[in-house]
Amino acid sequence: MTETSGVAKTDNGGACTGAPWKDPSQKPFIELQSLSKRFGSFAAVDNISLKIYRGELFTILGGSGCGKSTLLRMLAGFEKPSAGRILIDGTDITETPPYDRPVNMMFQSYAVFPHMSVEQNVAYGLKKEKLPKGEIAQRVHEMLELVQLPDLARRKPNQLSGGQRQRVALARALIKRPKVLLLDEPLAALDKKLREQTQFELMNLQDQLGITFVVVTHDQEEAMTLATRIAVMEAGRFVQIGTPSEVYEFPHNRFIADFFGKINAFDATVIACDGETLTARLDNDDTQIRTRHAPPLEPGTRCVIGVRPEKLLISTQAPTQEGYTVTRGVVEDLAYYGNRSLYRVRSRSGQVIQVSAQNYQRSAELLLEWDDEVFLSWDSSCSVVLTQ
Amino acid sequence: MRRSSTFLYSMLCFGYAFLYIPILVLMVYSFNNARLATVWGGFSTRWYSALLENSQILDAALLSLEIALVSATVATGLGTLAALGLNRMGRYRGRTVFTGMIAAPLVMPEVITGLSLLLLFVSLQELTGWPGSRGANTITIAHITFSMAYVAVIVQSRLAAMDQSLEEAAMDLGGRPYAVTLDITLPLIAPAMAAGWLLSFTLSLDDLVIASFTSGAGASTLPMVIFSKVKLGVTPEINALATIIIGIVTVGVVIAGWTMLRQQRQLANQQAR
């Protein structure tokens, strides 16, 4: 670590590249071992084990009351776990008080000290380390440059906008060069335009500093764009952990599938399953669905097949490709968005299927009209089997 | 429309007249030359000079100020500690009971508070020999006892409204609990502490009942002296004293209001920039 750079570079440097979670020889940077937190008889966090690797931007995603904030507060040290251990960089910090942890947090409310100027806010952590005045001043200046606030150093928080306050909170949390930065709903209080900008800035910062980020959010879009990996949390447990595309394309269950965007779910019965390919028949319809990536299921089992709207192809003529599943229906409703169109197609079984299609061709007239008979098709690898 | 606004306007005037005319009358009569407080006998400032020579009233006023200063300061300290203990020490057994109990002195009739404190002092004296005599010290202790409750309630409401993540953030940045209280909590509850101090000061200066119970021979606060004098008939000296007190309070309120207005304007200017 170079003391003068203001930017802490770790040996590995930069954000994590590749997929360390797939490599069993990699040492985890943060490790939760069967961590639980109970309030009375209610388990806010229920026996969670997790490994986060150096330089990751790990996102914990879930609705309100799922225990994600409790988990973050345990990492910061504000809540004592009822059971289990927390290790950071190989050191057990379960019993370490918050002021001795190599972890800093950016609060959802930003918690910028209202009676201190921007400068004093950012300097607070270094002052508590009893560093010499000159070094504090220099590091504060560098940090304010990094978050693009050098002109506002002497302002009081009530003279700042929401976005500026967020930068102050970020600078304050980063100045101690923590091993891990915790972010609680970092973008929730910003308006849409600022959110997008800040999102990319956060990613750039993380790239520059190489600090491991743990983000808690309820917003799936935020999670998708920021994260190296997402852990979806429900009722104190992780339902799925994976990269954004894994969670989106291969959701473990209906809850996760619905959480990340739209999905068409078909009730079906398994006809055959040979380990690689699963064949199922849709209820009230003779359409057969063939899909890969299926867990082995007995013929006759009831299941749900999910297909994302953008994976469906819509056409007026029957598609001829091999390996495609085809069903028929009538366009009931359509919405034109310019770059794409959204169709609601009623299948012969009466189910409404949503199709999102790119408008490849330039045409002032609609390619499909209401009440058109259409064929819907999708590649068998594009559908997933969901448990309820 | 017109009629009702005339009605409202006259009611407003009536209300304010009811509040302020007695005070004005009192102030006017303090310049009365006559010995009787209710008959106008021409303009004079003789009661002001008489007041300056009346060592009984002046001593009582000084004693009252002294008691008010000491009790307000101690009560602010203790009340703030109580509020911190009730609001920032997590959940513990009996917290709800203590929270309820701290508010009890606010609703307790003064006579009962005074009497029970008197009984306490008497039995303490029998048991331990302290306090040897009742006087300024016992009044001060009594005033601290009930003022503390007011301070605790005011500071507590401020603490409850404060974002607790501020303190957590300070702790997260390496502040130990003691330092966090000094760096973050105290500066932010300072306005509430000031309000508590002022309220305690006023309550102590104003108190007659509890002081009468807990005082002994020789120590009389200003309200006690005034009240005993009124029993023998109001003298214009007391009017003069009241006028001086009103004058001091008015100046204080005007200065406070002016400073606040100036601060607000400054803030508005800074934000406009």
XYZ file of C-alpha atoms in Angstrom:
661
model
C 0.000 0.000 0.000
C 1.375 3.394 -0.882
C 0.598 5.924 1.809
C 0.706 9.026 -0.359
C -1.427 7.968 -3.265
C -4.691 8.480 -1.418
C -5.948 5.561 -3.382
C -5.357 2.274 -1.685
C -4.222 -0.395 -4.094
C -4.291 -3.946 -2.934
C -1.949 -6.623 -4.228
C -4.637 -8.018 -6.454
C -5.537 -4.502 -7.519
C -8.727 -3.390 -9.177
C -12.103 -5.000 -9.115
C -12.289 -8.720 -9.219
C -11.829 -10.274 -12.596
C -12.875 -13.729 -13.603
C -14.978 -15.725 -11.225
C -13.095 -16.441 -7.987
C -16.219 -18.066 -6.528
C -15.871 -20.883 -9.037
C -12.261 -21.548 -8.059
C -12.093 -23.666 -4.911
C -8.430 -22.741 -4.307
C -9.359 -19.045 -3.864
C -9.426 -17.816 -0.274
C -12.645 -15.969 0.589
C -12.196 -12.399 1.807
C -15.388 -12.212 3.819
C -16.768 -15.400 5.238
C -20.041 -15.837 7.088
C -20.313 -19.151 8.907
C -23.861 -20.274 9.777
C -24.751 -16.766 10.898
C -28.067 -16.217 12.659
C -29.776 -13.286 14.305
C -32.923 -13.837 16.313
C -35.125 -11.174 17.859
C -37.151 -13.137 20.368
C -38.543 -16.083 18.459
C -38.263 -14.302 15.080
C -35.193 -15.175 13.023
C -34.231 -12.096 10.991
C -31.188 -13.901 9.628
C -31.464 -17.652 9.616
C -28.301 -19.762 9.499
C -26.586 -18.086 6.565
C -23.209 -19.121 5.184
C -21.554 -17.071 2.497
C -18.152 -16.455 0.922
C -17.325 -13.131 -0.691
C -14.040 -12.700 -2.544
C -11.591 -9.823 -2.658
C -12.617 -7.015 -4.988
C -16.151 -8.230 -5.461
C -19.143 -5.937 -5.681
C -21.528 -8.208 -3.894
C -25.199 -7.298 -3.719
C -27.729 -8.604 -1.254
C -31.179 -8.187 -2.722
C -34.537 -8.643 -1.081
C -37.807 -7.041 -0.127
C -38.338 -5.157 3.096
C -38.130 -7.301 6.203
C -36.139 -10.083 4.538
C -33.221 -9.592 6.923
C -30.787 -7.940 4.500
C -30.293 -4.859 6.651
C -29.765 -6.960 9.774
C -27.117 -8.902 7.886
C -25.360 -5.683 6.880
C -25.556 -4.339 10.425
C -23.937 -7.512 11.692
C -21.093 -7.006 9.205
C -20.696 -3.434 10.459
C -20.862 -4.568 14.079
C -24.060 -2.808 15.179
C -25.869 -6.081 15.799
C -24.401 -9.044 17.645
C -25.085 -12.372 15.889
C -27.111 -14.871 17.913
C -24.992 -17.643 16.439
C -22.251 -18.116 13.864
C -19.026 -16.321 12.980
C -17.897 -13.510 10.684
C -14.391 -13.588 9.218
C -12.771 -10.800 7.227
C -9.419 -11.483 5.555
C -8.982 -14.543 7.751
C -9.568 -12.667 11.035
C -12.546 -13.493 13.195
C -14.304 -10.196 13.890
C -17.510 -11.577 15.381
C -16.798 -9.997 18.763
C -14.992 -6.885 17.485
C -16.838 -3.620 18.197
C -17.706 -1.438 15.163
C -14.964 1.116 15.867
C -12.245 -1.537 15.590
C -13.458 -3.246 12.419
C -11.678 -2.770 9.078
C -15.113 -2.037 7.639
C -16.877 1.223 6.852
C -20.465 1.817 5.955
C -22.436 4.268 3.895
C -25.823 4.655 5.514
C -29.115 4.814 3.677
C -29.895 8.181 5.287
C -26.222 9.108 4.566
C -25.957 10.136 8.262
C -23.826 13.171 7.377
C -23.076 15.010 10.625
C -25.218 18.151 10.365
C -23.085 20.278 12.690
C -19.848 19.700 10.788
C -18.683 21.053 7.441
C -18.051 18.709 4.518
C -14.332 18.772 5.326
C -14.868 17.961 8.997
C -17.257 15.166 8.112
C -14.718 13.520 5.827
C -11.870 14.085 8.295
C -13.709 12.571 11.258
C -12.501 8.998 10.754
C -8.871 10.098 10.412
C -9.090 12.345 13.464
C -10.233 9.363 15.486
C -7.112 7.546 14.254
C -5.113 10.468 15.716
C -3.183 11.043 12.489
C -1.066 14.207 12.146
C -3.002 17.290 10.987
C -1.056 17.707 7.761
C -1.733 14.162 6.622
C -5.426 14.477 7.462
C -5.736 17.682 5.443
C -3.979 16.137 2.466
C -6.017 12.933 2.466
C -9.278 14.827 2.907
C -8.368 17.008 -0.059
C -7.543 13.979 -2.225
C -10.729 12.237 -1.213
C -12.860 15.287 -2.009
C -11.184 15.444 -5.431
C -12.029 11.790 -5.964
C -15.727 12.356 -5.284
C -15.632 15.688 -7.165
C -16.510 17.946 -4.251
C -13.342 20.015 -3.645
C -15.198 23.336 -3.979
C -17.731 22.533 -1.295
C -15.272 21.629 1.476
C -16.444 24.368 3.809
C -20.164 23.992 3.250
C -22.499 22.677 5.893
C -24.643 19.624 4.978
C -27.867 21.660 4.943
C -26.405 23.651 2.041
C -25.911 20.540 -0.097
C -28.177 18.700 -2.492
C -29.078 15.049 -1.955
C -26.519 13.859 -4.481
C -23.758 15.961 -2.920
C -24.618 14.667 0.526
C -24.336 11.143 -0.802
C -20.829 11.896 -2.079
C -19.849 13.277 1.308
C -21.086 10.085 2.949
C -19.150 8.026 0.408
C -15.959 10.043 0.866
C -16.272 9.772 4.627
C -16.648 6.004 4.446
C -13.755 5.569 2.001
C -11.190 7.810 3.683
C -10.109 5.217 6.228
C -9.270 2.848 3.367
C -11.465 0.075 4.702
C -11.033 -3.519 3.612
C -14.764 -3.704 3.021
C -17.238 -0.942 2.211
C -20.846 -1.589 3.148
C -23.521 0.342 1.265
C -27.097 0.414 2.485
C -29.454 1.252 -0.408
C -26.862 3.618 -1.891
C -29.052 4.966 -4.675
C -32.525 4.826 -3.147
C -32.728 8.509 -2.249
C -31.549 9.840 -5.619
C -33.678 10.780 -8.608
C -33.563 8.642 -11.726
C -30.988 10.568 -13.732
C -28.621 10.943 -10.796
C -29.015 7.265 -10.010
C -27.696 6.150 -13.366
C -24.747 8.510 -13.162
C -23.934 7.515 -9.585
C -24.244 3.847 -10.429
C -21.435 4.085 -12.948
C -19.372 6.278 -10.656
C -19.660 3.724 -7.874
C -18.494 1.000 -10.231
C -15.570 3.133 -11.405
C -14.580 3.959 -7.836
C -14.679 0.337 -6.865
C -12.542 -0.448 -9.898
C -9.977 2.191 -8.927
C -9.801 1.406 -5.230
C -10.117 -2.361 -5.342
C -12.127 -2.330 -2.134
C -14.642 -5.119 -1.647
C -18.153 -3.660 -1.742
C -21.173 -5.227 -0.113
C -24.378 -3.520 -1.234
C -27.810 -4.047 0.216
C -30.763 -3.055 -1.945
C -34.395 -3.802 -2.664
C -34.091 -2.591 -6.262
C -33.355 -5.393 -8.717
C -32.211 -3.005 -11.451
C -29.633 -1.494 -9.119
C -28.481 -4.974 -8.159
C -28.232 -6.153 -11.774
C -26.134 -3.249 -13.010
C -23.805 -2.970 -10.016
C -23.097 -6.463 -8.893
C -20.488 -9.081 -9.651
C -22.780 -11.455 -7.786
C -26.267 -11.159 -6.353
C -27.632 -12.988 -3.343
C -31.418 -13.000 -3.335
C -32.710 -13.063 0.207
C -36.114 -14.057 1.499
C -37.230 -14.598 5.097
C -33.710 -14.571 6.504
C -32.227 -17.014 3.988
C -30.541 -16.841 0.608
C -32.750 -18.289 -2.113
C -30.167 -17.954 -4.843
C -26.634 -16.658 -5.218
C -25.228 -16.000 -8.647
C -24.044 -13.512 -11.223
C -26.710 -11.106 -12.513
C -27.136 -13.124 -15.700
C -27.331 -16.424 -13.817
C -30.022 -15.063 -11.536
C -31.918 -13.579 -14.468
C -31.616 -16.453 -16.919
C -31.696 -19.376 -14.516
C -33.899 -18.330 -11.627
C -34.329 -21.074 -9.054
C -37.976 -20.408 -8.420
C -41.010 -18.376 -9.373
C -40.295 -15.719 -6.706
C -36.872 -14.904 -8.149
C -38.134 -15.085 -11.725
C -40.852 -12.549 -10.953
C -38.486 -10.383 -8.932
C -36.199 -9.841 -11.924
C -38.432 -8.605 -14.682
C -41.332 -10.440 -16.332
C -41.673 -14.092 -17.063
C -44.344 -16.190 -18.735
C -45.132 -19.175 -16.577
C -46.801 -22.246 -18.071
C -48.350 -24.951 -15.943
C -47.318 -28.237 -17.465
C -47.005 -31.978 -16.957
C -43.755 -33.839 -17.536
C -43.965 -36.369 -20.351
C -40.395 -37.515 -20.537
C -37.108 -36.586 -18.979
C -33.794 -38.055 -20.075
C -31.553 -35.974 -17.833
C -30.565 -33.489 -20.539
C -33.883 -32.661 -22.121
C -37.244 -32.440 -20.467
C -40.441 -32.720 -22.467
C -43.646 -31.411 -20.973
C -47.156 -30.749 -22.209
C -48.898 -27.484 -21.425
C -52.210 -27.824 -19.608
C -55.329 -27.467 -21.798
C -53.155 -27.365 -24.876
C -51.412 -29.954 -26.963
C -48.281 -27.837 -27.256
C -45.219 -29.703 -26.170
C -42.374 -27.858 -24.553
C -38.850 -29.137 -24.694
C -36.249 -27.606 -22.457
C -32.704 -28.216 -21.280
C -31.194 -27.607 -17.829
C -33.875 -29.569 -16.102
C -33.436 -31.382 -12.836
C -34.473 -35.024 -13.284
C -38.257 -35.339 -12.891
C -40.542 -38.385 -13.125
C -42.990 -38.459 -16.075
C -46.389 -37.256 -14.907
C -44.971 -34.715 -12.464
C -46.561 -31.260 -12.451
C -44.138 -28.416 -13.131
C -43.948 -24.796 -14.211
C -42.050 -23.754 -17.318
C -40.860 -20.143 -17.463
C -39.925 -18.157 -20.564
C -38.842 -14.488 -20.557
C -40.874 -12.247 -22.935
C -37.794 -11.229 -24.962
C -36.886 -14.886 -25.612
C -40.092 -15.432 -27.578
C -40.202 -15.001 -31.313
C -43.458 -13.869 -32.832
C -44.341 -14.505 -36.485
C -47.311 -14.974 -38.783
C -45.771 -18.039 -40.420
C -44.860 -21.242 -38.665
C -41.121 -21.193 -37.814
C -39.043 -23.947 -39.298
C -35.946 -24.019 -37.048
C -34.986 -27.231 -35.312
C -35.270 -27.446 -31.579
C -37.872 -24.721 -31.262
C -41.029 -24.981 -29.283
C -44.065 -23.546 -30.988
C -47.457 -22.479 -29.731
C -50.219 -20.497 -31.398
C -52.376 -17.585 -30.357
C -54.103 -14.338 -31.226
C -52.687 -10.852 -30.655
C -54.932 -9.368 -28.031
C -53.076 -6.206 -27.223
C -49.928 -4.471 -28.339
C -47.845 -1.565 -27.141
C -45.348 0.207 -29.382
C -42.276 1.626 -27.600
C -40.257 2.654 -30.635
C -37.256 0.406 -30.164
C -39.425 -2.557 -29.275
C -43.026 -3.633 -29.099
C -44.802 -5.499 -26.383
C -47.481 -7.984 -27.473
C -50.023 -9.714 -25.301
C -50.989 -12.902 -27.057
C -53.857 -15.123 -25.933
C -52.931 -18.740 -26.513
C -55.446 -21.422 -27.375
C -55.544 -22.488 -23.757
C -56.694 -18.976 -22.872
C -53.449 -17.964 -21.171
C -52.043 -14.494 -21.897
C -48.423 -14.649 -23.015
C -46.247 -11.569 -23.087
C -43.813 -11.113 -25.949
C -41.252 -8.370 -26.199
C -39.925 -7.985 -29.738
C -37.210 -5.743 -31.130
C -38.417 -3.680 -34.078
C -35.669 -4.617 -36.531
C -37.412 -3.292 -39.591
C -38.132 0.321 -40.243
C -41.785 0.729 -40.986
C -44.439 3.299 -40.270
C -47.067 0.607 -40.212
C -47.343 -1.943 -37.499
C -45.963 -5.329 -38.525
C -48.657 -7.098 -36.560
C -52.178 -5.951 -35.841
C -54.787 -6.719 -33.255
C -56.470 -10.094 -33.755
C -53.684 -11.408 -35.993
C -53.121 -15.154 -35.763
C -49.508 -15.670 -34.732
C -47.002 -18.374 -33.950
C -44.890 -18.029 -30.824
C -41.665 -19.951 -30.663
C -38.590 -20.171 -28.515
C -35.365 -22.100 -28.403
C -35.661 -24.955 -25.948
C -32.567 -23.687 -24.110
C -34.382 -20.427 -23.356
C -36.960 -21.823 -21.006
C -36.434 -22.865 -17.414
C -38.208 -25.217 -15.071
C -39.346 -23.342 -11.967
C -40.343 -24.690 -8.621
C -43.283 -22.818 -7.147
C -68.052 38.566 6.041
C -67.401 42.054 7.300
C -69.364 41.526 10.475
C -67.630 38.327 11.384
C -64.183 39.809 10.795
C -65.066 42.753 13.045
C -66.175 40.263 15.622
C -62.967 38.257 15.311
C -60.876 41.397 15.478
C -62.567 42.612 18.635
C -62.182 39.178 20.231
C -58.501 39.282 19.420
C -58.133 42.716 21.007
C -60.086 41.590 24.018
C -57.891 38.541 24.475
C -54.655 40.479 24.299
C -56.096 43.250 26.507
C -56.978 40.640 29.095
C -53.403 39.362 29.035
C -51.484 42.607 28.948
C -53.596 45.374 30.576
C -53.019 44.049 34.129
C -49.274 44.092 33.474
C -49.451 47.595 32.046
C -51.483 48.785 35.036
C -48.912 47.284 37.357
C -46.098 49.029 35.500
C -47.926 52.349 35.538
C -48.614 52.089 39.258
C -44.952 51.438 39.974
C -44.475 55.142 39.148
C -47.293 56.097 41.500
C -46.460 58.683 44.118
C -49.125 57.518 46.545
C -48.554 54.973 49.291
C -51.659 52.991 48.372
C -51.257 50.717 45.389
C -54.741 51.369 44.044
C -55.000 55.173 44.095
C -53.102 57.339 41.579
C -51.208 60.148 43.294
C -48.978 61.558 40.581
C -45.739 60.427 38.866
C -42.707 59.510 40.927
C -39.760 57.128 40.962
C -39.545 57.080 44.742
C -40.470 53.372 44.953
C -37.488 52.464 42.822
C -35.110 54.192 45.205
C -36.976 52.684 48.142
C -36.533 49.276 46.515
C -32.775 49.805 46.228
C -32.642 50.482 49.975
C -34.828 47.516 50.860
C -32.184 44.918 51.641
C -34.773 42.242 52.380
C -36.118 42.235 48.815
C -32.678 42.603 47.231
C -31.241 39.749 49.288
C -34.205 37.568 48.393
C -33.771 38.402 44.695
C -30.068 37.507 44.846
C -30.807 34.270 46.677
C -33.463 33.350 44.100
C -31.042 34.002 41.225
C -28.340 31.975 42.917
C -30.658 29.032 43.524
C -32.025 29.251 39.989
C -28.523 29.292 38.427
C -27.209 26.379 40.460
C -30.332 24.230 40.224
C -30.811 24.843 36.481
C -27.189 23.926 35.761
C -27.152 20.789 37.903
C -30.616 19.743 36.675
C -29.501 20.120 33.038
C -26.519 17.863 33.686
C -28.451 15.190 35.526
C -31.519 15.402 33.271
C -29.366 14.987 30.142
C -27.660 11.948 31.648
C -31.070 10.487 32.493
C -32.315 11.082 28.942
C -29.185 9.461 27.481
C -29.613 6.511 29.813
C -33.230 6.040 28.805
C -32.706 6.563 25.080
C -29.260 5.392 24.085
C -28.416 2.445 26.261
C -30.390 -0.159 24.349
C -33.223 -2.166 25.830
C -32.919 -3.210 29.416
C -35.240 -4.344 32.186
C -37.359 -1.590 33.633
C -36.670 0.987 30.933
C -40.356 1.609 30.307
C -40.984 1.962 34.030
C -38.152 4.457 34.391
C -39.367 6.424 31.373
C -42.799 6.704 32.938
C -41.397 7.567 36.312
C -39.256 10.407 35.029
C -42.382 12.175 33.781
C -44.264 11.778 37.076
C -42.885 14.930 38.779
C -44.313 16.945 35.888
C -47.874 16.053 36.793
C -47.429 15.786 40.555
C -49.118 18.668 42.451
C -46.459 20.980 43.848
C -47.907 20.773 47.330
C -47.305 17.046 47.397
C -43.796 17.330 45.980
C -42.992 20.035 48.521
C -44.428 18.157 51.450
C -42.745 14.874 50.565
C -39.395 16.611 50.142
C -39.852 18.284 53.507
C -40.539 14.902 55.096
C -37.465 13.516 53.380
C -35.234 16.292 54.690
C -36.600 15.987 58.210
C -36.146 12.234 58.425
C -32.705 12.481 56.789
C -31.706 14.958 59.455
C -32.898 12.610 62.191
C -31.064 9.667 60.689
C -27.806 11.179 59.497
C -27.655 14.640 60.986
C -27.696 16.162 57.500
C -29.013 18.719 56.511
C -28.282 20.535 59.767
C -30.632 23.325 58.914
C -33.004 23.817 56.018
C -32.395 26.822 53.793
C -30.861 27.649 50.423
C -29.267 24.221 50.070
C -32.487 22.271 50.620
C -34.412 24.587 48.265
C -31.716 24.031 45.622
C -31.908 20.260 46.015
C -35.714 20.387 45.772
C -35.551 22.528 42.630
C -32.987 20.228 41.037
C -35.293 17.290 41.741
C -38.246 18.561 39.767
C -36.342 20.572 37.114
C -34.339 17.476 36.250
C -37.544 15.766 35.135
C -38.357 18.633 32.757
C -34.854 18.589 31.271
C -34.954 14.813 30.878
C -38.272 14.953 29.018
C -37.134 17.749 26.670
C -33.758 16.162 25.895
C -35.345 12.749 25.485
C -37.756 13.985 22.829
C -34.830 15.534 20.960
C -32.879 12.273 21.185
C -35.864 10.288 19.964
C -36.212 12.570 16.928
C -32.491 12.360 16.144
C -31.329 9.952 13.436
C -29.554 7.240 15.381
C -27.465 6.326 12.383
C -25.487 9.538 13.004
C -24.055 7.988 16.138
C -23.607 4.653 14.408
C -21.750 6.369 11.575
C -19.400 8.024 14.066
C -18.798 4.681 15.745
C -18.255 3.063 12.347
C -15.562 5.652 11.636
C -13.641 4.695 14.754
C -15.276 6.778 17.474
C -15.464 4.994 20.804
C -18.827 5.333 22.592
C -17.545 8.071 24.919
C -16.070 10.081 22.036
C -19.229 9.638 19.957
C -21.317 11.132 22.755
C -18.990 14.138 22.965
C -18.509 14.622 19.205
C -21.974 13.896 17.880
C -24.698 13.484 20.479
C -23.973 16.459 22.732
C -23.610 19.082 19.969
C -26.874 17.907 18.438
C -28.877 17.928 21.656
C -27.332 21.219 22.829
C -30.405 23.276 21.786
C -32.656 20.982 23.818
C -30.283 21.245 26.768
C -30.363 25.051 26.509
C -34.159 24.991 26.416
C -34.176 22.694 29.444
C -31.800 24.992 31.292
C -33.943 28.055 30.597
C -37.100 26.254 31.642
C -35.461 25.015 34.864
C -34.173 28.512 35.585
C -37.621 30.018 35.128
C -39.356 27.315 37.138
C -36.915 27.759 40.011
C -37.172 31.554 39.955
C -40.937 31.290 39.903
C -41.455 28.597 42.515
C -43.238 29.509 45.732
C -44.869 26.341 47.013
C -41.935 23.920 47.021
C -39.548 26.611 48.292
C -41.920 27.399 51.169
C -41.988 23.761 52.218
C -38.273 23.095 51.958
C -36.943 26.393 53.265
C -36.043 27.040 56.865
C -35.621 30.147 58.956
C -33.578 32.872 57.338
C -33.688 31.740 53.712
C -36.474 33.400 51.766
C -36.633 33.456 47.999
C -38.110 36.383 46.115
C -41.527 34.785 45.522
C -41.715 33.973 49.231
C -40.932 37.585 50.221
C -43.384 39.033 47.714
C -46.099 36.667 48.799
C -45.622 37.439 52.492
C -45.677 41.166 51.722
C -48.842 40.896 49.677
C -50.569 39.381 52.664
C -49.996 42.707 54.458
C -51.197 44.690 51.450
C -49.379 45.358 48.157
C -46.809 48.114 48.374
C -45.714 50.013 45.254
C -42.170 48.724 45.901
C -43.278 45.336 44.661
C -44.761 46.985 41.561
C -41.375 48.549 40.942
C -39.633 45.197 41.352
C -42.127 43.538 39.003
C -41.577 46.263 36.414
C -37.815 45.712 36.551
C -38.259 41.938 36.101
C -40.636 42.470 33.160
C -38.110 44.872 31.637
C -35.298 42.308 31.888
C -37.464 39.536 30.414
C -38.620 41.751 27.520
C -35.059 42.724 26.637
C -34.048 39.061 26.770
C -36.872 37.932 24.516
C -36.235 40.729 22.006
C -32.523 39.920 21.810
C -33.190 36.200 21.412
C -35.768 36.837 18.688
C -33.476 39.211 16.846
C -30.525 36.794 16.897
C -32.688 33.961 15.616
C -34.031 36.113 12.804
C -30.498 37.099 11.822
C -29.332 33.477 11.794
C -32.246 32.475 9.598
C -31.493 35.284 7.155
C -27.825 34.286 7.005
C -28.769 30.690 6.308
C -31.218 31.747 3.610
C -28.537 33.923 1.991
C -25.983 31.116 2.021
C -28.441 28.720 0.469
C -29.427 31.230 -2.175
C -25.813 31.590 -3.245
